[in-house]
CSV table of C-alpha atoms and ligand atoms in Angstrom, one decimal:
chain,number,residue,atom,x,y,z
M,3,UNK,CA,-12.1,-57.3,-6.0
M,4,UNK,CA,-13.2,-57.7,-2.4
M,5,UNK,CA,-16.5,-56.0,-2.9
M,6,UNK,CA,-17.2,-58.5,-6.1
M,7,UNK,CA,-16.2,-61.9,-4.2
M,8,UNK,CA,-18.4,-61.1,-1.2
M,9,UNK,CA,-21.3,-60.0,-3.3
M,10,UNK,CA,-20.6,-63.6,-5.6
M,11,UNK,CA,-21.0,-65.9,-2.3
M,12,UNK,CA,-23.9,-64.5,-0.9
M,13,UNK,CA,-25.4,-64.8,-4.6
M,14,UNK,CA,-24.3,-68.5,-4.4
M,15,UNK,CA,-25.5,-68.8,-1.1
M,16,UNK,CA,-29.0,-67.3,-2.1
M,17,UNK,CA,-29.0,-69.7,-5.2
M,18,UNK,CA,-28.5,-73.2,-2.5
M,19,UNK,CA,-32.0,-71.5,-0.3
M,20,UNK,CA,-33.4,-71.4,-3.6
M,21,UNK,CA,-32.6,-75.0,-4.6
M,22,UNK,CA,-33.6,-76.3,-1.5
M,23,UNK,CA,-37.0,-74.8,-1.3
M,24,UNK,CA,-37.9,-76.1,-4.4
M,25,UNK,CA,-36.6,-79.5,-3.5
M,26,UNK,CA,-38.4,-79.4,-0.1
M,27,UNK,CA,-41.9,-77.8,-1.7
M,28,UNK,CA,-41.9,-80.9,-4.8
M,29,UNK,CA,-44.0,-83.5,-2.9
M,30,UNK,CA,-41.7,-86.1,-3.9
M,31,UNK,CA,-40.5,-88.4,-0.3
M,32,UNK,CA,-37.2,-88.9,-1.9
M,33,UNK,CA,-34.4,-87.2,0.1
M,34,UNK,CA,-33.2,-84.6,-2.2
M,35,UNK,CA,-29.7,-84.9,-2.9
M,36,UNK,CA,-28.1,-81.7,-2.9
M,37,UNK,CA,-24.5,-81.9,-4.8
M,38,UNK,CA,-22.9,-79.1,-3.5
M,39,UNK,CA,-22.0,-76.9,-6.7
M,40,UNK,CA,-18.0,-76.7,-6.4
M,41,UNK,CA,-17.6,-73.0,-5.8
M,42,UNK,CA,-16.4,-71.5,-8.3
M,43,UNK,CA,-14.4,-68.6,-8.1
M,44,UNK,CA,-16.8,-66.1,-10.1
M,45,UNK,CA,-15.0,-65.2,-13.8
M,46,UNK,CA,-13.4,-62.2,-13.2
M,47,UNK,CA,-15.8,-59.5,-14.9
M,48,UNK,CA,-14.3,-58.7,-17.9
M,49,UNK,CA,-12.0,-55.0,-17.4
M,50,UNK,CA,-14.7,-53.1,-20.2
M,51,UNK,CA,-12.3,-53.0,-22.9
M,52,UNK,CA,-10.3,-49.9,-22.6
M,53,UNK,CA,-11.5,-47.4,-24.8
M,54,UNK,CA,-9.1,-45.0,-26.9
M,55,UNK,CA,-9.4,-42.0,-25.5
M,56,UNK,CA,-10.8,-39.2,-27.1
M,57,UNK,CA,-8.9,-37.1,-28.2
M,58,UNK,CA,-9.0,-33.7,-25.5
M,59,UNK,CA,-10.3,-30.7,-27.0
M,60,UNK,CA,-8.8,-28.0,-26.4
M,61,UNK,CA,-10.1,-25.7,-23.2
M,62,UNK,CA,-11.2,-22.4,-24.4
M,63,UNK,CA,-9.1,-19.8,-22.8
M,64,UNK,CA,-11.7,-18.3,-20.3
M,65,UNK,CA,-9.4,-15.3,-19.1
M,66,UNK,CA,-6.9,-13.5,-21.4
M,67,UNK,CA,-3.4,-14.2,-20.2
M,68,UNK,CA,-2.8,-11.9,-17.1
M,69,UNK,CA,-0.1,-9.3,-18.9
M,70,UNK,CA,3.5,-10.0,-16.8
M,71,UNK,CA,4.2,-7.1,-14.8
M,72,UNK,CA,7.0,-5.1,-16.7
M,73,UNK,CA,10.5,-4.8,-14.7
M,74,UNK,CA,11.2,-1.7,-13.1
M,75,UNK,CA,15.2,-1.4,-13.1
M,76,UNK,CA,15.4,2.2,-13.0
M,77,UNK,CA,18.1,3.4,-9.8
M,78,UNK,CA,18.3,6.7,-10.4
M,79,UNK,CA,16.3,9.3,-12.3
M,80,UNK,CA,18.5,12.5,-11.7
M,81,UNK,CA,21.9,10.3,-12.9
M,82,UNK,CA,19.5,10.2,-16.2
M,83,UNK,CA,18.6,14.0,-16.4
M,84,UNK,CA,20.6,16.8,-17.8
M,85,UNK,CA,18.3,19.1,-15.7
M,86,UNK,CA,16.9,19.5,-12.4
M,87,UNK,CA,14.4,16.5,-11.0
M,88,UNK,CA,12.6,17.5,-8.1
M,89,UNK,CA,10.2,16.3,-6.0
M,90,UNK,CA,7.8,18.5,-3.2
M,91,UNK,CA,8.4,17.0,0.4
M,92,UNK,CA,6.6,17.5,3.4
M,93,UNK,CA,9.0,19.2,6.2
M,94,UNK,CA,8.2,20.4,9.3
M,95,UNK,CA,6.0,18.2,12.2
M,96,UNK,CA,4.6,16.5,9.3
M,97,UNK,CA,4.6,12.1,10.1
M,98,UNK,CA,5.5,12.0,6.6
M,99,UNK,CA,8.7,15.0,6.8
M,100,UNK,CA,11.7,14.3,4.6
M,101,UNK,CA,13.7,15.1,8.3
M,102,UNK,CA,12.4,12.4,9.9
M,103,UNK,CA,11.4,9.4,7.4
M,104,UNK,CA,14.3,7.0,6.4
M,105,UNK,CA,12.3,6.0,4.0
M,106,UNK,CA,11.3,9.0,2.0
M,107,UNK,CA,15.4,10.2,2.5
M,108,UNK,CA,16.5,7.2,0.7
M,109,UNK,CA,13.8,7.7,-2.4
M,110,UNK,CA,15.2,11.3,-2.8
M,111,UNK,CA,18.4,10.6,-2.6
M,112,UNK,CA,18.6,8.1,-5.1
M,113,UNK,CA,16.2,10.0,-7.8
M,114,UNK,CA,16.1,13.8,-7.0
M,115,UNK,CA,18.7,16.0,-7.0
M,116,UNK,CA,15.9,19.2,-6.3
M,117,UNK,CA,12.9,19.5,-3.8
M,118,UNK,CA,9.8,21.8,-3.4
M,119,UNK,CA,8.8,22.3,0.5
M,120,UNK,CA,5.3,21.4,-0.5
M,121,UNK,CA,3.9,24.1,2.3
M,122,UNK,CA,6.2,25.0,4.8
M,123,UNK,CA,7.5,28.1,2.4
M,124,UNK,CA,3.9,29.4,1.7
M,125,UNK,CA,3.4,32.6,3.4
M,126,UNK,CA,1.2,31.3,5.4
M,127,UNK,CA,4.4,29.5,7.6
M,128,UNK,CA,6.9,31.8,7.0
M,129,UNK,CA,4.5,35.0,8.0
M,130,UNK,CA,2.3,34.4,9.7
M,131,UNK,CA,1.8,37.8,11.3
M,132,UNK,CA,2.7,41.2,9.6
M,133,UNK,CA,5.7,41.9,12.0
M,134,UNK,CA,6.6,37.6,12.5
M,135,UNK,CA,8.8,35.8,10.0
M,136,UNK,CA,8.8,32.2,10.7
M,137,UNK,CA,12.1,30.6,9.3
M,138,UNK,CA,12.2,27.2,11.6
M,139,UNK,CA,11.1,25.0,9.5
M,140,UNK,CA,12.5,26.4,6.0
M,141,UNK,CA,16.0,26.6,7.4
M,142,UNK,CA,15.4,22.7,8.8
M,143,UNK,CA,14.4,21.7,5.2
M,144,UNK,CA,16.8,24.2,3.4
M,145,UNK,CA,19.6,22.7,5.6
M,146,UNK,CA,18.6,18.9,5.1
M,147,UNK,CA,19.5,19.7,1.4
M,148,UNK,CA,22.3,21.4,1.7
M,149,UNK,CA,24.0,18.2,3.8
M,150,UNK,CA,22.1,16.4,1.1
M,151,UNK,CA,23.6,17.6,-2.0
M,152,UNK,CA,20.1,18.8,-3.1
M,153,UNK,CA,18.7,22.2,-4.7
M,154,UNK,CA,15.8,23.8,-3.1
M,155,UNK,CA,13.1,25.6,-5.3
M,156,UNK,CA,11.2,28.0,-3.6
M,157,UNK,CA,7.2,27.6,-3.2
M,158,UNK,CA,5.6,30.6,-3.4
M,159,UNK,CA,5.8,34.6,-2.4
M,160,UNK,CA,2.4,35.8,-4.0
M,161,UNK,CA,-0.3,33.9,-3.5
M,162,UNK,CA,-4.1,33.7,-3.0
M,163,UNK,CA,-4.2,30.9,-1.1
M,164,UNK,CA,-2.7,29.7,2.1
M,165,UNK,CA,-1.9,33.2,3.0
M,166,UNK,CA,-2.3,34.3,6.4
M,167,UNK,CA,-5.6,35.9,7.5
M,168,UNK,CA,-3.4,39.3,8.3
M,169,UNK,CA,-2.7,39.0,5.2
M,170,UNK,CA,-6.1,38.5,3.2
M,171,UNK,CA,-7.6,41.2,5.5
M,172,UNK,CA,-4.6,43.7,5.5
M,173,UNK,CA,-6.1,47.5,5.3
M,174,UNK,CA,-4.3,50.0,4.1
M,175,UNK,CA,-3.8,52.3,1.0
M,176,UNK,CA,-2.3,50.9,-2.6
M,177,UNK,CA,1.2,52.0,-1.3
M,178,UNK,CA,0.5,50.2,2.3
M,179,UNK,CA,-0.2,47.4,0.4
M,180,UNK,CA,2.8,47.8,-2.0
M,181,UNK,CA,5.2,47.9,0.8
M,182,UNK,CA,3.7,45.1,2.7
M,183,UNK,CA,4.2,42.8,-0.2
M,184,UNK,CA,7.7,44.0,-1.0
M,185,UNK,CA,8.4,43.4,2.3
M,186,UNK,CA,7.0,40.6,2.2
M,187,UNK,CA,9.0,39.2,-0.8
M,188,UNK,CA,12.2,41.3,0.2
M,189,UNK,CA,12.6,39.6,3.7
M,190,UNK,CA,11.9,35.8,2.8
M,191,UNK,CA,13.6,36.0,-0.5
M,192,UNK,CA,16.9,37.7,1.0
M,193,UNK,CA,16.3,35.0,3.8
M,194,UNK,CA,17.9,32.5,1.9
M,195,UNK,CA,19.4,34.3,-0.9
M,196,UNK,CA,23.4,34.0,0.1
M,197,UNK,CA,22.5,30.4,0.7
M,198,UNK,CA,23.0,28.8,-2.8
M,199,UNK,CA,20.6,26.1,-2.2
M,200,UNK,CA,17.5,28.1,-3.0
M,201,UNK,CA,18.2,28.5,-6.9
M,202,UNK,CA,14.9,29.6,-7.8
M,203,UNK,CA,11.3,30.8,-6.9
M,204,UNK,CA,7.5,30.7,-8.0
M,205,UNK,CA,7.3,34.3,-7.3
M,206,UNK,CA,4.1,34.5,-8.3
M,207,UNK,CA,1.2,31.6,-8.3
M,208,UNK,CA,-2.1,31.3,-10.2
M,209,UNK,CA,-2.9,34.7,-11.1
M,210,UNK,CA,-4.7,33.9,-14.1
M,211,UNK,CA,-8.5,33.1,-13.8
M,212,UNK,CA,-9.9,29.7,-15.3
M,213,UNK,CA,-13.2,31.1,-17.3
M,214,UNK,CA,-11.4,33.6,-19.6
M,215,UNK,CA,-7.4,34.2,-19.3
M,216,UNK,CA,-7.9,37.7,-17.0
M,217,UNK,CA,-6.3,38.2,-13.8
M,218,UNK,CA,-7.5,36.7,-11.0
M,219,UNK,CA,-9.1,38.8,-8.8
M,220,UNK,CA,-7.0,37.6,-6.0
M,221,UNK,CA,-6.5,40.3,-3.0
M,222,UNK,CA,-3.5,41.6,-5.0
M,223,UNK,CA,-5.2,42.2,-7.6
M,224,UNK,CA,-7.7,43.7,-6.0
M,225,UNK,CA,-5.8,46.2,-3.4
M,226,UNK,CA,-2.5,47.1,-6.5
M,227,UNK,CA,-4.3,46.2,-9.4
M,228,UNK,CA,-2.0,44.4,-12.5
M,229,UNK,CA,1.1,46.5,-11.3
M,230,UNK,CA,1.4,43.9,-8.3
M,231,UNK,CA,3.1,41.5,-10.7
M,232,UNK,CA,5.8,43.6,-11.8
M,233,UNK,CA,6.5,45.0,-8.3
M,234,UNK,CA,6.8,41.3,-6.9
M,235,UNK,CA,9.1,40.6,-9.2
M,236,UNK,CA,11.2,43.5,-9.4
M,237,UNK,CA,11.4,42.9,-5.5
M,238,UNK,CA,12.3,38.9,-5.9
M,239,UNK,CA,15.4,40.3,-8.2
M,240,UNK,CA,16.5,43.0,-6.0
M,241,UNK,CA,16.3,40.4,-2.9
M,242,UNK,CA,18.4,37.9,-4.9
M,243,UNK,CA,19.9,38.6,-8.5
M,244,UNK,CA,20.8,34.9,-9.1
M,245,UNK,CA,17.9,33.1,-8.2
M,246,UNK,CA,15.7,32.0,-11.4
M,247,UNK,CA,11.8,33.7,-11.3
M,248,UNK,CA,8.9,31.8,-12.5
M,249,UNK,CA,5.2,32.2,-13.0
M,250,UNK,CA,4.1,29.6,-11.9
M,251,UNK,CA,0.0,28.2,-12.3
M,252,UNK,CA,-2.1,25.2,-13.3
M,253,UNK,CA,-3.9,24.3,-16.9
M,254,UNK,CA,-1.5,25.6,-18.8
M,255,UNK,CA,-0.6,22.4,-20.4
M,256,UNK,CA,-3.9,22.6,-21.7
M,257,UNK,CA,-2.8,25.1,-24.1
M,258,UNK,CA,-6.0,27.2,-24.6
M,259,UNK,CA,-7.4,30.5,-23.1
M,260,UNK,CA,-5.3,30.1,-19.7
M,261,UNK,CA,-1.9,29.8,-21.6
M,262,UNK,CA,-2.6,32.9,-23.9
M,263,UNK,CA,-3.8,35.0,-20.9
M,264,UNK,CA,-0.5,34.0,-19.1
M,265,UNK,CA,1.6,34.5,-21.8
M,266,UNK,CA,0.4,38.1,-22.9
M,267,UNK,CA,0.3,38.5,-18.8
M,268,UNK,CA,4.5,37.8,-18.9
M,269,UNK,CA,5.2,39.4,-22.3
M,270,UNK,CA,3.7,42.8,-21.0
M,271,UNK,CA,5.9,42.6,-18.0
M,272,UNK,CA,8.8,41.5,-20.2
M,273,UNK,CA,8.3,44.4,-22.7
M,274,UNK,CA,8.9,46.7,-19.2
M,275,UNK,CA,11.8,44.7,-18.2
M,276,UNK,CA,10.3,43.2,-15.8
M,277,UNK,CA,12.8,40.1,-14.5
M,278,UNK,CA,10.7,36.8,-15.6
M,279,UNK,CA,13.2,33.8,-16.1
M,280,UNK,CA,10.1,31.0,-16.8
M,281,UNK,CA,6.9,29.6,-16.6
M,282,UNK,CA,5.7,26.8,-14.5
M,283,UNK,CA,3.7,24.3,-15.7
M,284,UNK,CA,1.8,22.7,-12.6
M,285,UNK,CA,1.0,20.0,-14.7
M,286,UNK,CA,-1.3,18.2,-12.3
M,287,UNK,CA,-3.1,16.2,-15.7
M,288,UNK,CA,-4.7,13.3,-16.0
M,289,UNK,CA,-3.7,9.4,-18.0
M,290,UNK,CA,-6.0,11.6,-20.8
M,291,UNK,CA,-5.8,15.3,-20.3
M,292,UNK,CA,-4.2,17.4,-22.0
M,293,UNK,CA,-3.7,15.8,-25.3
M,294,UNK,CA,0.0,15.3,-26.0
M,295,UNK,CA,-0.1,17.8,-29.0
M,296,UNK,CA,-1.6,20.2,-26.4
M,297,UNK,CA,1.1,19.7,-23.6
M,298,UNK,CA,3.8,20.2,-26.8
M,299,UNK,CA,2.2,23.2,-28.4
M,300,UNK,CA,2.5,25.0,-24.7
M,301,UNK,CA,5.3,24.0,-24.0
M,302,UNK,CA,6.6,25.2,-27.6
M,303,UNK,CA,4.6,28.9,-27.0
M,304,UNK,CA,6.4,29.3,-24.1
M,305,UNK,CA,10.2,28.5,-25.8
M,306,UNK,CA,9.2,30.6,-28.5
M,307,UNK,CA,9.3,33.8,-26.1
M,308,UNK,CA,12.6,32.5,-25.2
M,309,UNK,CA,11.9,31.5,-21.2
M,310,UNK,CA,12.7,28.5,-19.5
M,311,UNK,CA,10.0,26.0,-19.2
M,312,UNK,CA,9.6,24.6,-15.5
M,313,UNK,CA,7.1,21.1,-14.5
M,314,UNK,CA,7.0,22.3,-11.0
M,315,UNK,CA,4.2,20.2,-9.4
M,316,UNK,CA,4.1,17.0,-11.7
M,317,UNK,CA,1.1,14.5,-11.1
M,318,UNK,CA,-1.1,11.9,-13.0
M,319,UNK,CA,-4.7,11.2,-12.1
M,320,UNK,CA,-5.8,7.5,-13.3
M,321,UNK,CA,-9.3,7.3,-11.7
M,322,UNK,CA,-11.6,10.3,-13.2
M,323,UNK,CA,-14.3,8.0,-13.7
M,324,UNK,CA,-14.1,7.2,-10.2
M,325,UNK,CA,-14.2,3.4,-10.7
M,326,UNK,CA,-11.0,2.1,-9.8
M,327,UNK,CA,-10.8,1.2,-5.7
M,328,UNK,CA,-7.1,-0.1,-6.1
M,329,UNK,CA,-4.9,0.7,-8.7
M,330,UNK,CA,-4.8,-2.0,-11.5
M,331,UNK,CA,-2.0,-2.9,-13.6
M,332,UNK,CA,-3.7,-1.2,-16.8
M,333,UNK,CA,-4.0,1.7,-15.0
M,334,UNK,CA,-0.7,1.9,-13.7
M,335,UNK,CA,0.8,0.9,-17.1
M,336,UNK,CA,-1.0,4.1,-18.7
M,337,UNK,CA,-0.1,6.3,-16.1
M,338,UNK,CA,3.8,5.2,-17.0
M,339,UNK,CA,3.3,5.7,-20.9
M,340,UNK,CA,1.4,9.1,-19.9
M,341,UNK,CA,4.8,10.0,-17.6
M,342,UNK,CA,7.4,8.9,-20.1
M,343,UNK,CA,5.1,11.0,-22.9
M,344,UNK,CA,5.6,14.2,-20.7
M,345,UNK,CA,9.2,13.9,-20.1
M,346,UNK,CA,9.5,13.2,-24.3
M,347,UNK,CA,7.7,16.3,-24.8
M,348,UNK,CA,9.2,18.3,-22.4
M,349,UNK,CA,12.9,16.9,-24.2
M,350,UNK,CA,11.9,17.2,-27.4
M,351,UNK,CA,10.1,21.0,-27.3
M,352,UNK,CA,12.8,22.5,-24.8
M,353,UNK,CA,16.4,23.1,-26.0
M,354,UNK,CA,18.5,22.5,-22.4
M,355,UNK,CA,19.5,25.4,-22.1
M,356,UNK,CA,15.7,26.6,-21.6
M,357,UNK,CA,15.0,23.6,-19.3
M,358,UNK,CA,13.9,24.8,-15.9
M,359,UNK,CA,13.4,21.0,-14.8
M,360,UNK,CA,11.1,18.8,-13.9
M,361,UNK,CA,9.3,17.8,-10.4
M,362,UNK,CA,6.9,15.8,-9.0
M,363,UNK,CA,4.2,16.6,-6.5
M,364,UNK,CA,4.9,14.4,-3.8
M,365,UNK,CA,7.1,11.2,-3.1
M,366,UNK,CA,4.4,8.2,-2.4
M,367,UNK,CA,0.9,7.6,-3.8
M,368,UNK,CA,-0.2,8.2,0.1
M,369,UNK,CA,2.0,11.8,0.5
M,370,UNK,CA,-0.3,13.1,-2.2
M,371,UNK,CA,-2.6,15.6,-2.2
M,372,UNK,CA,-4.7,14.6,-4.9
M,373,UNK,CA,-7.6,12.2,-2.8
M,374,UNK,CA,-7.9,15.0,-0.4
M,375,UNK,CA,-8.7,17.1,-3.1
M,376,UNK,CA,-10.1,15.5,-5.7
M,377,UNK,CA,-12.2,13.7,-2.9
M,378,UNK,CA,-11.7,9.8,-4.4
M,379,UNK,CA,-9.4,7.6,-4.3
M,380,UNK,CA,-6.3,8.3,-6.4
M,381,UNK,CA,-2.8,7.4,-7.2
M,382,UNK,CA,-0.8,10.3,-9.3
M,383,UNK,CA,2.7,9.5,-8.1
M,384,UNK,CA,5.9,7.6,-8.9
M,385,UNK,CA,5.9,5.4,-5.6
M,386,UNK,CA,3.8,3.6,-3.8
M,387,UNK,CA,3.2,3.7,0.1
M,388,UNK,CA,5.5,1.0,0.8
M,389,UNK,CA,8.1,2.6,-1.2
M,390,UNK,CA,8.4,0.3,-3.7
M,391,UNK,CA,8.6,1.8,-7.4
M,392,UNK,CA,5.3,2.5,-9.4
M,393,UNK,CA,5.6,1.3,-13.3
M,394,UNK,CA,5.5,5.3,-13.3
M,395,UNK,CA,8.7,5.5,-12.0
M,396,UNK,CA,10.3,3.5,-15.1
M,397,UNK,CA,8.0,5.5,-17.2
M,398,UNK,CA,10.2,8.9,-16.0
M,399,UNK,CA,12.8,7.0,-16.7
M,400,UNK,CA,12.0,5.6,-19.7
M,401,UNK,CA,11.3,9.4,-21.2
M,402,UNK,CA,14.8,10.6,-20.0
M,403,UNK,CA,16.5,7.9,-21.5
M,404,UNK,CA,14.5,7.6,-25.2
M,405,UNK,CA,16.7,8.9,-28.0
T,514,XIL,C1,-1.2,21.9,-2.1
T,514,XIL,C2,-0.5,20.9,-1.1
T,514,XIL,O1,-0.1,19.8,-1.8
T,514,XIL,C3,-1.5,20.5,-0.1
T,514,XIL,O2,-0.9,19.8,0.9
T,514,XIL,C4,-2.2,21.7,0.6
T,514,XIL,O3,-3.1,21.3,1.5
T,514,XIL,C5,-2.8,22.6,-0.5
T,514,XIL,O4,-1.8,23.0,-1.4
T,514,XIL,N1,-1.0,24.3,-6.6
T,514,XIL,C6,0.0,24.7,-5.8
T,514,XIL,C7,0.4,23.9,-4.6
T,514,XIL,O5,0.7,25.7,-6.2
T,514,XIL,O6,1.0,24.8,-3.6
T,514,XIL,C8,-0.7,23.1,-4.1
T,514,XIL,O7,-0.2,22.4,-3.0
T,514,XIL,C9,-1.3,22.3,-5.1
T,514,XIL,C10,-1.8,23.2,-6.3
């Protein structure tokens, strides 16, 4: 209102110059009389008369409502299970040991009631010479879950990788080599076989080839020829007659030429009583690979021969078209659905008394090995760094507890 009466007088006042121009400029001698307009106080301009208005169409929705992040309210997968859930821990100097991290203790002892060392019981640590046994860090780990209420699987006698160098360049005759890998097996496996914590053993791992379900020619192979899988685990047994004996290898889930070779691999060695108690399923898959009538059909093969059926090393890629640089809530979500689909099969396929368990390959998305070797960026497990649940978490859960 200011702005309008200010700008009305100096209109007035530019109106009276006006005037009196003209009145000086007529030529007439009479003295102009000037009567001094009353000022007016300008009409108020007229409000514009309000218009209706129009009736607010509707925004388009630009972005799709952001999906709410489902609740994770899972506290305990093992209180859920009516078999063994593991998980494989770093031990040892590692920054990341289950003996040192509070953080890592807590996670296992709320959800696993089983672990894996996931190296220190390779051969490579606990022989790392021909006449040197290494048991430090085992018995730390092996101890930690005895005072911890939790079951120790043993990871692995027979090996072609992450043996010592002794080991891959050991010369001798067949028999040298027999007897070096019975002792071998014989000596660790009677290490921790009055123990009870150690229930059970990948005696052998990932003897079968990828291309075309033969054996691996694997320096075992090579030096004893097939007869080195019945002599490992005729020497596991006679270490230990109560702790369970699984093959143990990767792709199986896959169901196709790798499954069949290991399968006609363990029902030779069964046919000459040869003491095989299950099959581990590595099971590191993918959000997409193996189908799920894949994983079920193995799975079902396997129960058919009457063994146990063991997930030993449990993890789920989500970026194998390497274009995720975080993880995203759709890829977490599928990762979850793919977890809870494993554990349905693995319920479903395997009668209990058959079920070996299930573990996972690491406790946080940053313990895992799968970056390192898949060289990207990855997140396979059930927690993230922080410790906080992964939807894969409820996923696990969500399998165990489906009807
Ligand atoms: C992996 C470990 O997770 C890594 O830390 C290590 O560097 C290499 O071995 N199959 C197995 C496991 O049987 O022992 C492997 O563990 C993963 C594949």
């Amino acid at each position: 209102m200011m702005v309008v009466r200010i700008f009305a007088s100096v209109a007035l006042a530019a109106s009276f110059l006006v005037l009196s121009a003209c009145g000086g400029g007529s030529g007439d001698n009479s003295v102009p009389v000037f009567t001094p307009q009353p000022t007016a106080e300008p009409s108020p301009t007229p409000e514009p008369a309000a218009t209706p208005a129009p009736t607010p169409t509707p925004e388009p929705t630009a972005e799709p409502t952001p999906e709410p992040t489902p609740e994770i309210t899972v506290t305990s997968l093992s209180e859920l299970a009516d078999f063994p859930i593991g998980v494989a821990v770093a031990a040892g100097g590692a920054g990341n040991s289950i003996i040192t991290s509070t953080g890592r203790q807590a996670i296992v002892s709320a959800h696993f009631d089983q672990v894996t060392a996931e190296n220190i019981m390779k051969p490579a640590y606990m022989h790392p010479a021909e006449s040197t046994y290494s048991y430090g860090q085992a018995d730390e780990l092996v101890n930690y879950a005895a005072a911890n209420g939790l079951a120790v699987h043993g990871h692995t006698l027979v090996w072609h990788s992450q043996i010592a160098s002794w080991m891959t360049n050991y010369s001798g005759t067949p028999a040298q080599w027999q007897t070096m890998m019975e002792s071998h097996i014989t000596n660790i496996v009677g290490h921790f076989a009055d123990d009870d914590v150690v229930v059970s053993w990948d005696v052998v791992n990932e003897a079968i080839s990828d291309s075309n379900g033969a054996l691996r020619e694997s320096v075992w192979y090579e030096n004893l020829g097939e007869d080195y899988l019945a002599m490992a685990y005729t020497a596991a047994r006679a270490a230990d007659d109560d702790a369970l004996l699984f093959y143990n290898d990767y792709n199986l889930s896959g169901n196709g030429t790798k499954l069949t070779g290991a399968l006609a691999m363990v029902q030779n060695l069964l046919d000459d009583d040869v003491p095989i108690d299950g099959i581990g399923f590595q099971m590191h898959v993918s959000s997409g690979w193996p189908t799920n009538s894949d994983i079920r059909g193995a799975f079902q093969r396997v129960v058919d021969m009457g063994l146990r059926v063991k997930i030993t090393e449990l993890d789920v890629t989500v970026n194998d078209n390497e274009n995720l640089t975080e993880l995203t809530l759709e890829a977490e979500i599928a990762q979850a659905a793919r977890y809870q689909q494993i554990v349905e099969a693995y319920r479903d396929v395997v009668p209990a008394h058959l079920r070996g368990g299930v573990s996972v390959w690491g406790i946080t998305d940053g313990d895992s090995w799968l970056p390192n070797f898949k060289g990207r960026d990855e997140w396979g497990l059930l927690f993230n760094d922080n410790f906080s649940p992964k939807q894969a978490l409820q996923g696990v859960a969500d399998g165990l507890s489906s009807p």
